[in-house]
PDB file of C-alpha atoms in Angstrom:
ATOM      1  CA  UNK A   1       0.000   0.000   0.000  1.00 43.00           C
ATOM      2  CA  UNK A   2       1.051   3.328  -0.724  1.00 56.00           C
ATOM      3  CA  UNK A   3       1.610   5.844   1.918  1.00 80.00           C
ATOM      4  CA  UNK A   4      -0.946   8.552   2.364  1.00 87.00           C
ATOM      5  CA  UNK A   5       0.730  11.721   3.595  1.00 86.00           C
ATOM      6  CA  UNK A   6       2.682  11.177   0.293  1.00 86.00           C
ATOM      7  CA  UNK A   7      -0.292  10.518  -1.849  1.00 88.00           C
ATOM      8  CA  UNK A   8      -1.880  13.663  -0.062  1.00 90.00           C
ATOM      9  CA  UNK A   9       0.731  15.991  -0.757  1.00 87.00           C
ATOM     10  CA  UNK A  10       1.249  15.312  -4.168  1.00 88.00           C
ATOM     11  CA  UNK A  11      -2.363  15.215  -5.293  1.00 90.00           C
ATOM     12  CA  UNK A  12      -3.523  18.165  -2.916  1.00 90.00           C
ATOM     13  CA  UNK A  13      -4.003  20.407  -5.942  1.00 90.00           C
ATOM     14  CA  UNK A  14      -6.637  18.317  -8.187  1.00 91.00           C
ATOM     15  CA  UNK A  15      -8.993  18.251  -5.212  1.00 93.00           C
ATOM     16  CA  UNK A  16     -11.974  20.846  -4.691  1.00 93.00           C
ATOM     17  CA  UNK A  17     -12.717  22.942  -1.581  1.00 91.00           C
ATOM     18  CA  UNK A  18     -14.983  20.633  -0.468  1.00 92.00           C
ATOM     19  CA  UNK A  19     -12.834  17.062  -1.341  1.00 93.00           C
ATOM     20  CA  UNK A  20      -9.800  19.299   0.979  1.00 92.00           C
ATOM     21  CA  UNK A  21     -12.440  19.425   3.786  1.00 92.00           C
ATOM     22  CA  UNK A  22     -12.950  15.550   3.826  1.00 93.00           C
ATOM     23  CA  UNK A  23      -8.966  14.493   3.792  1.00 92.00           C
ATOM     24  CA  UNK A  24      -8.966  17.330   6.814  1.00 90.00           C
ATOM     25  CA  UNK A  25     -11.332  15.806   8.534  1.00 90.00           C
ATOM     26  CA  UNK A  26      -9.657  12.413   8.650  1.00 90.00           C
ATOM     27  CA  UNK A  27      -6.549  13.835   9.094  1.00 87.00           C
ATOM     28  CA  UNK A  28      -8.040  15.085  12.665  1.00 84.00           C
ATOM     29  CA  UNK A  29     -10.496  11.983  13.553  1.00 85.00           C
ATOM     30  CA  UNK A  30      -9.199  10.156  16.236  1.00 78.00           C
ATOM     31  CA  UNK A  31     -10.253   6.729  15.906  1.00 83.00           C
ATOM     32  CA  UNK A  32     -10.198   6.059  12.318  1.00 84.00           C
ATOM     33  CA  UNK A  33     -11.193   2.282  12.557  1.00 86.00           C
ATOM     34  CA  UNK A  34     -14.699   3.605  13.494  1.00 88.00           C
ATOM     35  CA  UNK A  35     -14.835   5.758  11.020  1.00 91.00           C
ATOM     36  CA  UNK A  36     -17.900   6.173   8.424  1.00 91.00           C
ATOM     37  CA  UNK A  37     -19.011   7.656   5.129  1.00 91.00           C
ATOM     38  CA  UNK A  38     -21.921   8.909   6.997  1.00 91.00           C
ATOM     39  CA  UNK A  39     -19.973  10.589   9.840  1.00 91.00           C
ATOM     40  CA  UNK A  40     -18.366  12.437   7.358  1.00 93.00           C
ATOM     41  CA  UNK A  41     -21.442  13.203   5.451  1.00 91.00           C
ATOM     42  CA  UNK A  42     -23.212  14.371   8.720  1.00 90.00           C
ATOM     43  CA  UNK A  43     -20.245  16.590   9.783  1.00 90.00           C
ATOM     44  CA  UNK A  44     -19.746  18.310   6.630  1.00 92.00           C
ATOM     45  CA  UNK A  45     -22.783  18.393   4.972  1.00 91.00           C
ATOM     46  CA  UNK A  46     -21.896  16.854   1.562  1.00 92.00           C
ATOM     47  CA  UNK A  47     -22.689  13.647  -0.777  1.00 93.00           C
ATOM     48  CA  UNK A  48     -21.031  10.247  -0.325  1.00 92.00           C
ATOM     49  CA  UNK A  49     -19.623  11.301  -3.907  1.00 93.00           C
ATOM     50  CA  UNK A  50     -18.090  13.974  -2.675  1.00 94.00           C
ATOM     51  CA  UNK A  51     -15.815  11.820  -0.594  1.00 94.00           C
ATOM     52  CA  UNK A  52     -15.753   8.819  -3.023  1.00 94.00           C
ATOM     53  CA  UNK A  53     -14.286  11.296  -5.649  1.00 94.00           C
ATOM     54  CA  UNK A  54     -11.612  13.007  -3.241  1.00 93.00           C
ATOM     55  CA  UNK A  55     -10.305   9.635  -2.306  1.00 93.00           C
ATOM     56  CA  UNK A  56      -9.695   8.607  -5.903  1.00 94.00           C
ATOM     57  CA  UNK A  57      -7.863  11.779  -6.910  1.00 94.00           C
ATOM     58  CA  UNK A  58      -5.761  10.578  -3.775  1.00 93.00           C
ATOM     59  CA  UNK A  59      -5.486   7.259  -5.891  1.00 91.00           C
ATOM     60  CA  UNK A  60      -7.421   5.154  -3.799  1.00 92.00           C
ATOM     61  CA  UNK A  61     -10.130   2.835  -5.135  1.00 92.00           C
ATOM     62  CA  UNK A  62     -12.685   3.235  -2.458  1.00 92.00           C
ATOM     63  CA  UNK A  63     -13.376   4.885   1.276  1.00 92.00           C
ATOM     64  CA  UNK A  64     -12.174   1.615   2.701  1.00 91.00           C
ATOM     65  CA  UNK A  65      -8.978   1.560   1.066  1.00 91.00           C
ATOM     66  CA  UNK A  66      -8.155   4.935   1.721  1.00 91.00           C
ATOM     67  CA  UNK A  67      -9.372   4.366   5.530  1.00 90.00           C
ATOM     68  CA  UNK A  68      -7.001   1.560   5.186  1.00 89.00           C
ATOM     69  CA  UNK A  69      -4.156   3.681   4.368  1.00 89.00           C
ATOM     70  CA  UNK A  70      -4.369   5.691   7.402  1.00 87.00           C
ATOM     71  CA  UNK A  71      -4.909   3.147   9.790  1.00 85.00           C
ATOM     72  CA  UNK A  72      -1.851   1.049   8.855  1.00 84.00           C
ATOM     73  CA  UNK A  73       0.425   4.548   8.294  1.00 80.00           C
ATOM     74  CA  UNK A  74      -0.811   5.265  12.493  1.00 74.00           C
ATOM     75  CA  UNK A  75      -0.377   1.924  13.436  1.00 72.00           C
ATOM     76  CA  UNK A  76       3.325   1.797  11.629  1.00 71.00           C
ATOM     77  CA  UNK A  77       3.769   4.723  14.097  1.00 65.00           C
ATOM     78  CA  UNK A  78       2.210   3.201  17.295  1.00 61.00           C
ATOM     79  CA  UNK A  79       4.937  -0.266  16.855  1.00 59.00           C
ATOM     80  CA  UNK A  80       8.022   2.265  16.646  1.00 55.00           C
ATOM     81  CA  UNK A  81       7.153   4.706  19.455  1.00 51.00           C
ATOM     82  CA  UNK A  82       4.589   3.104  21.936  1.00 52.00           C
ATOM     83  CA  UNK A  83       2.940   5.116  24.497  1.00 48.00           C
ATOM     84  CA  UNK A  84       4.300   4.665  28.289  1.00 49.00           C
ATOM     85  CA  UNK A  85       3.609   7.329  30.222  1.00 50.00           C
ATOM     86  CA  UNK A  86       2.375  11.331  30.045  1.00 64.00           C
ATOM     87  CA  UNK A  87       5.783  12.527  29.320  1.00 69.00           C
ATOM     88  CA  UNK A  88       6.439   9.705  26.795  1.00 71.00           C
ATOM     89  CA  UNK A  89       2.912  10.280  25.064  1.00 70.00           C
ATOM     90  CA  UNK A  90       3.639  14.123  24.303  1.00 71.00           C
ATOM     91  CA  UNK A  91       7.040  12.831  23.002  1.00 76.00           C
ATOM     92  CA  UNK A  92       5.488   9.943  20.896  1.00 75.00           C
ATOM     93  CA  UNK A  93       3.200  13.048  19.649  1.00 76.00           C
ATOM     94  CA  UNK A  94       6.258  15.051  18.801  1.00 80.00           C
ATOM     95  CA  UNK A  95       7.712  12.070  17.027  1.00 82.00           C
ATOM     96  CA  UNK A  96       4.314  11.484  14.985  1.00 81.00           C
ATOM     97  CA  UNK A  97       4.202  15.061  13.714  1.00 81.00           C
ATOM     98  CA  UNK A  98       7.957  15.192  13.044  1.00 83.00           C
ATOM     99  CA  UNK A  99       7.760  11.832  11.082  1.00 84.00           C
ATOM    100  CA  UNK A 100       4.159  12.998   8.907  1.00 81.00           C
ATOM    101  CA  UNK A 101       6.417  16.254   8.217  1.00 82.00           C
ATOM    102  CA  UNK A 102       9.370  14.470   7.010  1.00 84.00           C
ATOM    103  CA  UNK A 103       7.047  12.556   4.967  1.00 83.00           C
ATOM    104  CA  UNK A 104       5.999  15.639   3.303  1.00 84.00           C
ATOM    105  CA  UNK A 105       9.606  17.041   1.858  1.00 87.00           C
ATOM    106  CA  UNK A 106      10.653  17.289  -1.527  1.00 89.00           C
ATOM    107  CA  UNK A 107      14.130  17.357  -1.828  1.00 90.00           C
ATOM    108  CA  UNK A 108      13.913  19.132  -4.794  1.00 93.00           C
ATOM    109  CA  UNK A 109      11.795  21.467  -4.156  1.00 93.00           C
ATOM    110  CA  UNK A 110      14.003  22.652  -0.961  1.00 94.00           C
ATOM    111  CA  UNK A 111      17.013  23.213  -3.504  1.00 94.00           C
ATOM    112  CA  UNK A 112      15.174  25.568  -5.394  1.00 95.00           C
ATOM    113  CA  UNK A 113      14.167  27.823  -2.429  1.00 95.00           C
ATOM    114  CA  UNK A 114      17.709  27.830  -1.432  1.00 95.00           C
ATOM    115  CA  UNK A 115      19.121  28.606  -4.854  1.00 94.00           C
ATOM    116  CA  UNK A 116      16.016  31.572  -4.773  1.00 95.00           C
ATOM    117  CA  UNK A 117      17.986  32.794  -1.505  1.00 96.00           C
ATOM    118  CA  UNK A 118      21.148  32.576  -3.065  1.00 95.00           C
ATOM    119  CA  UNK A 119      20.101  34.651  -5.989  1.00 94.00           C
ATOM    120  CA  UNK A 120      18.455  36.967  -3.594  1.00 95.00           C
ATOM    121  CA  UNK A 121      18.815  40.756  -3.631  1.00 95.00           C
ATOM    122  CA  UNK A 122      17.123  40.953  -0.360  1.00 96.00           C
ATOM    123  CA  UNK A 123      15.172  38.741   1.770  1.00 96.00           C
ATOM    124  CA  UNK A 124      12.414  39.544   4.234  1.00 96.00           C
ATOM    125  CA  UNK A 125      11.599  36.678   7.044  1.00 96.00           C
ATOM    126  CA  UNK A 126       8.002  37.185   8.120  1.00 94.00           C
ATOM    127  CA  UNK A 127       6.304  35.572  10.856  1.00 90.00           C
ATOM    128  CA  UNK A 128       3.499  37.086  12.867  1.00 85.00           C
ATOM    129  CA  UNK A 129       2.436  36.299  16.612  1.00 83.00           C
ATOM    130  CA  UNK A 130       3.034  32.492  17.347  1.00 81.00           C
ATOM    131  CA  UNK A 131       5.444  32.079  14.192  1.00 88.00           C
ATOM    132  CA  UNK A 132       7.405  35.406  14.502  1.00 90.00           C
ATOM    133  CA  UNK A 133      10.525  33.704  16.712  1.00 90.00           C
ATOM    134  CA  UNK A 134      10.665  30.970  13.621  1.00 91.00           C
ATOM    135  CA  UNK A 135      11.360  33.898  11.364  1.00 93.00           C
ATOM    136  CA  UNK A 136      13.934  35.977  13.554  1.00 93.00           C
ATOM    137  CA  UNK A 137      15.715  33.033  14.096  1.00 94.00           C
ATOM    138  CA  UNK A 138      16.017  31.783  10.986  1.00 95.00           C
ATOM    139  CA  UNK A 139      16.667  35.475   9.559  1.00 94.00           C
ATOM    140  CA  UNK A 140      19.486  35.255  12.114  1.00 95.00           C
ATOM    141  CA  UNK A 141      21.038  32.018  10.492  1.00 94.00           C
ATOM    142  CA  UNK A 142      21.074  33.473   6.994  1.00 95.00           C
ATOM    143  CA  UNK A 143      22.922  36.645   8.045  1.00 94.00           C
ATOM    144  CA  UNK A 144      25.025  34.432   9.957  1.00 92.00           C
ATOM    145  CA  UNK A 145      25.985  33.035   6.248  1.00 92.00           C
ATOM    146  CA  UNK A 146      26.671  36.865   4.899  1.00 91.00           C
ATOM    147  CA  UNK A 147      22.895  37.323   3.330  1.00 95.00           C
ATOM    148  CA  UNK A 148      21.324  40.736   2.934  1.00 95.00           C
ATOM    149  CA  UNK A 149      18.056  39.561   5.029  1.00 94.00           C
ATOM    150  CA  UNK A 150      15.619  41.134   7.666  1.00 92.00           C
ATOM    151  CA  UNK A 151      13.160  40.033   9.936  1.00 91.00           C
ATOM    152  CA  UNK A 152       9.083  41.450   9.998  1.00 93.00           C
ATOM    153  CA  UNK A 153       7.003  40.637  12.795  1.00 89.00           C
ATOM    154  CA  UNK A 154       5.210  44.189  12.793  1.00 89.00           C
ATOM    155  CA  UNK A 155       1.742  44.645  10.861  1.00 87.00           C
ATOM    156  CA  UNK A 156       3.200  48.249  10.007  1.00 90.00           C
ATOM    157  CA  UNK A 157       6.297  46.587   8.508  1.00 92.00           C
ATOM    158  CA  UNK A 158       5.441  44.046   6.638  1.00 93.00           C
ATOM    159  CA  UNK A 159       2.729  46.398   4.967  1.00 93.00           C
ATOM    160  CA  UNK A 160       5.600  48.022   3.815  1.00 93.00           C
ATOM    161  CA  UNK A 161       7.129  44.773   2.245  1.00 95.00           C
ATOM    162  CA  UNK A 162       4.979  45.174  -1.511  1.00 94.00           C
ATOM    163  CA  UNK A 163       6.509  49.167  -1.598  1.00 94.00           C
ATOM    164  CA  UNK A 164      10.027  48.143  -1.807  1.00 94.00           C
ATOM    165  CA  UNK A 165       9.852  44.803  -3.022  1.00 95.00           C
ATOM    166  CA  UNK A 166      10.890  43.797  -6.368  1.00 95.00           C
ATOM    167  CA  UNK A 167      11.689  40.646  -8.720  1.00 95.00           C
ATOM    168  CA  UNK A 168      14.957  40.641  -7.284  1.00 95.00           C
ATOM    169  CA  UNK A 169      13.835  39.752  -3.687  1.00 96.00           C
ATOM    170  CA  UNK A 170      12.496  36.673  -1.978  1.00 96.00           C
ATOM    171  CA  UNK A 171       9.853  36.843   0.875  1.00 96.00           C
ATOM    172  CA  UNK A 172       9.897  33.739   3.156  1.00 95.00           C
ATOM    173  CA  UNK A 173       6.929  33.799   5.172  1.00 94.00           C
ATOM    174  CA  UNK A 174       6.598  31.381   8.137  1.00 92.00           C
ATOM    175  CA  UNK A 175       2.605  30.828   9.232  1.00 88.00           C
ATOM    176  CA  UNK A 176       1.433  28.721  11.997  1.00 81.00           C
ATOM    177  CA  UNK A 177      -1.969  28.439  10.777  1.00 74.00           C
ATOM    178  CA  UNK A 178      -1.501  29.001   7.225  1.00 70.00           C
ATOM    179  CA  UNK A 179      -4.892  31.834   7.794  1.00 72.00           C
ATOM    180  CA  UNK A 180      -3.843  35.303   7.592  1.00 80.00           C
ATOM    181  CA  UNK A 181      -6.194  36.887   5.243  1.00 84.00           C
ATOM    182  CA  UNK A 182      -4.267  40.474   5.966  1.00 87.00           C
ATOM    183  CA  UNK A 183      -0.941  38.430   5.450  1.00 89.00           C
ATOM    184  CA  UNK A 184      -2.386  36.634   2.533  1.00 90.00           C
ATOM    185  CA  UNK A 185      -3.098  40.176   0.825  1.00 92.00           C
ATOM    186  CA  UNK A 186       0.362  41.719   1.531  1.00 93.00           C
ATOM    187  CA  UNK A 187       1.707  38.921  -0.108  1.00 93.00           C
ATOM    188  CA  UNK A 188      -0.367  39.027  -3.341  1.00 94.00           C
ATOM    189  CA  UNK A 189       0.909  42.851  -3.446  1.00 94.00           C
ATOM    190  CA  UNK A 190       4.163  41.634  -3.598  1.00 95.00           C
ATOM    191  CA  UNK A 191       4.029  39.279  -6.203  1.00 93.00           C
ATOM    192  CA  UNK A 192       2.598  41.748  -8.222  1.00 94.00           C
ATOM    193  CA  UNK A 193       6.430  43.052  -8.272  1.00 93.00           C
ATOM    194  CA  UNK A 194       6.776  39.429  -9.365  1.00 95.00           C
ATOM    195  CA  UNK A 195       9.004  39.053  -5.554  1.00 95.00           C
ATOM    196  CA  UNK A 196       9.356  35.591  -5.116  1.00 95.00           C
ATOM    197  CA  UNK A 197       7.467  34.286  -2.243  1.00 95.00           C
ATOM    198  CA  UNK A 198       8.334  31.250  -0.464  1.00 95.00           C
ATOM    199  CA  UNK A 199       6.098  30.084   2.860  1.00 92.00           C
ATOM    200  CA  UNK A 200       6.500  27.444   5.535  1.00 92.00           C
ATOM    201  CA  UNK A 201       3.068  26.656   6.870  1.00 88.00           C
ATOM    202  CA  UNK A 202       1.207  23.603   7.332  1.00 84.00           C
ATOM    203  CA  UNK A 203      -0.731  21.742   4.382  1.00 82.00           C
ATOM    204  CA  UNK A 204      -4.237  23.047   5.465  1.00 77.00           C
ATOM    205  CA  UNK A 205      -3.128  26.792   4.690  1.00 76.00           C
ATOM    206  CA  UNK A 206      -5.050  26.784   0.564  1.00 78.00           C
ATOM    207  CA  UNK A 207      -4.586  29.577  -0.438  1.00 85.00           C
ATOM    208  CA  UNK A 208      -0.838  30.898   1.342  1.00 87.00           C
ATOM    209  CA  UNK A 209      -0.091  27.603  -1.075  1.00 87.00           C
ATOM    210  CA  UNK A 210      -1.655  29.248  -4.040  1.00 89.00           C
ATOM    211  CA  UNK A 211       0.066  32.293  -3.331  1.00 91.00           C
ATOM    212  CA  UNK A 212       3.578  31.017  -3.059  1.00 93.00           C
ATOM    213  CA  UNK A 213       6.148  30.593  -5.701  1.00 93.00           C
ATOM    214  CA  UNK A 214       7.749  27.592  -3.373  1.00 95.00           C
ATOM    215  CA  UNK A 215       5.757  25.832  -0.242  1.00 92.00           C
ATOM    216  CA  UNK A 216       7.198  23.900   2.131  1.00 90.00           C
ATOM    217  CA  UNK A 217       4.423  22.336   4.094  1.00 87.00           C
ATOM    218  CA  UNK A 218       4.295  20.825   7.586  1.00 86.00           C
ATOM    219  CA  UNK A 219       1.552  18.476   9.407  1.00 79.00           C
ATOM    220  CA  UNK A 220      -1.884  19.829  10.022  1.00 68.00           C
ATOM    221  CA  UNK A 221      -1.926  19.311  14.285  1.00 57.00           C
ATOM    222  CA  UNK A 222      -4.607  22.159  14.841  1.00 50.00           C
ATOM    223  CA  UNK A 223      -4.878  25.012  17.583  1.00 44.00           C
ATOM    224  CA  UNK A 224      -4.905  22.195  20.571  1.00 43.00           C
ATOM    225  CA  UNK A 225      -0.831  21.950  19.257  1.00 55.00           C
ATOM    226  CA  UNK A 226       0.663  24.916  18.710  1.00 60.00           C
ATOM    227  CA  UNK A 227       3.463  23.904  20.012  1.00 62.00           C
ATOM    228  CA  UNK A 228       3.976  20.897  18.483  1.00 66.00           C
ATOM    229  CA  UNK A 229       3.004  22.752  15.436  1.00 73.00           C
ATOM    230  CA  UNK A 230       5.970  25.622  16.232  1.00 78.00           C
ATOM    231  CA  UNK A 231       8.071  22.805  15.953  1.00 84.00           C
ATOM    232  CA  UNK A 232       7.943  21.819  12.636  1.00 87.00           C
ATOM    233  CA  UNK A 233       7.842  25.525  11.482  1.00 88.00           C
ATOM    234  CA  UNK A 234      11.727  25.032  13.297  1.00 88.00           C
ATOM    235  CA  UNK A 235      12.294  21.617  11.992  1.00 90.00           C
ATOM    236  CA  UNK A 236      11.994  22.877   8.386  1.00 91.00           C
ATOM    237  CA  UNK A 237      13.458  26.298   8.596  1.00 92.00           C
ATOM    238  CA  UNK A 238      16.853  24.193   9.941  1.00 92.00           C
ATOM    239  CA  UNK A 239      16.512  21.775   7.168  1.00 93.00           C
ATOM    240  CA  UNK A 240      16.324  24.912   4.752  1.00 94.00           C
ATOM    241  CA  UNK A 241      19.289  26.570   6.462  1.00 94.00           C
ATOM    242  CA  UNK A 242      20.824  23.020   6.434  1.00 93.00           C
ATOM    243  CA  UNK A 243      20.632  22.589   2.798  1.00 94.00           C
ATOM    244  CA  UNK A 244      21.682  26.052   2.202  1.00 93.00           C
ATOM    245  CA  UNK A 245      24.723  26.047   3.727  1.00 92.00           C
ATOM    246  CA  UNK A 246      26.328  22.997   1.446  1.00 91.00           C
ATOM    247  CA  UNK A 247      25.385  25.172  -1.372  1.00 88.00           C
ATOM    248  CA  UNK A 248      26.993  28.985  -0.311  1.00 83.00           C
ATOM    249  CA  UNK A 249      30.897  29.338  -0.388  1.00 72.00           C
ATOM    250  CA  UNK A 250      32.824  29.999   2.196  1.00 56.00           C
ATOM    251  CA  UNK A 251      32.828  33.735   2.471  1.00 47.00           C
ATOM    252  CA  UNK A 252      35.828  35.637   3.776  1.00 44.00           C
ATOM    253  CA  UNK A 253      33.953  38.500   5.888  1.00 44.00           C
ATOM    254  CA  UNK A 254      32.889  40.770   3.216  1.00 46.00           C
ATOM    255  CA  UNK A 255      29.458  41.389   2.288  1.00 44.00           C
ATOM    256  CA  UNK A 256      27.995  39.471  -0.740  1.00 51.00           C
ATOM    257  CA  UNK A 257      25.833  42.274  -1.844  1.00 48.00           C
TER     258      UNK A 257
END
């Protein structure tokens, strides 16, 4: 059987707003054994075709089989990091998100953000409220590395961001929820300068996606996690920064710009 975060992320874009809503309501349901076409019908208030036709644009035959798919990717998870206590069950949580994450990379798609940074005039980090430290931080690693770069965590600033923006600049935007509509805006303004915009958010956030030039997307844990979910905002920014740094030279103190 194929595995279904993989199947979901690379066949996210053929399905409708409503087919999105079922795979995001499985990805939340908590005991998926028990769960049926009609719970999903009731919940969301939409056909049984509706959810046929979103599983096979996943690739999957039937409900069952899709059902099927999740069960055995949780219960991979359960046999390598069993739950033994409190402590140990937030970790095995940690370890679930992390792994779903993972699942979610494309190699190649991180080596064209970082070759976008490299190319970079400028580059603005933004993050607002719950993801703001992911952008300093990471801002901090890139001028660590000699890149022209700034952080944005102020509504007044990053308004500012589509004035002076242009095709020779990369926006990386780092969203917790993925649902900024005021964000969301800004960056359409920008890539009307045709900026480049590259976000790290999690695989709910539609239309942040849409707008983006490059996504890198994270596990969907909800508002109950926002820690867990501030985690993988880290855990890809590093792997970014990771990848970037076997790509840049060694620099010898002076600026690159």
């Amino acid at each position: 059987m194929s595995d279904i975060y993989k199947d979901i992320n690379s066949n996210y874009e053929r399905l409708s707003e409503a087919e999105r809503e079922v795979i995001h309501f499985i990805l939340k349901f908590e005991e998926i054994e028990g769960l049926k076409l009609k719970d999903i019908k009731d919940a969301l208030y939409i056909s049984n075709t509706t959810v046929i036709r979103a599983c096979k644009k996943l690739n999957y035959a039937t409900f069952n089989e899709l059902k099927a798919a999740f069960i055995q990717s949780r219960e991979k998870k359960k046999q390598i990091y069993p739950k033994q206590s409190n402590f140990l069950h937030v970790l095995d949580s940690i370890k679930k998100e992390t792994l779903t994450t993972l699942e979610l990379v494309d190699e190649k798609n991180i080596d064209k953000i970082c070759n976008c940074l490299i190319n970079a005039r400028r580059i603005f980090c933004v993050g607002t409220e719950s993801s703001a430290q992911v952008a300093s931080e990471f801002n901090d690693k890139l001028k660590s590395i000699d890149f022209w770069t700034n952080d944005f965590s102020d509504k007044r600033l990053i308004e500012r961001i589509p004035k002076i923006s242009t095709f020779q600049d990369v926006v990386v935007v780092f969203s917790l929820s993925g649902r900024h509509e005021e964000l969301d805006e800004i960056m359409i303004e920008a890539k009307c300068n045709r900026t480049t915009i590259i976000s790290v958010t999690n695989i709910a956030a539609t239309k942040l996606k849409s707008i983006s030039t490059y996504c890198v997307l994270t596990s969907n844990t909800g508002n109950q996690k926002k820690f867990c979910s501030r985690l993988m905002l880290h855990m890809m920014s590093n792997l970014i920064y990771e990848k970037l740094i076997t790509k840049v030279p060694i620099f010898d103190g002076t600026s690159r710009n």
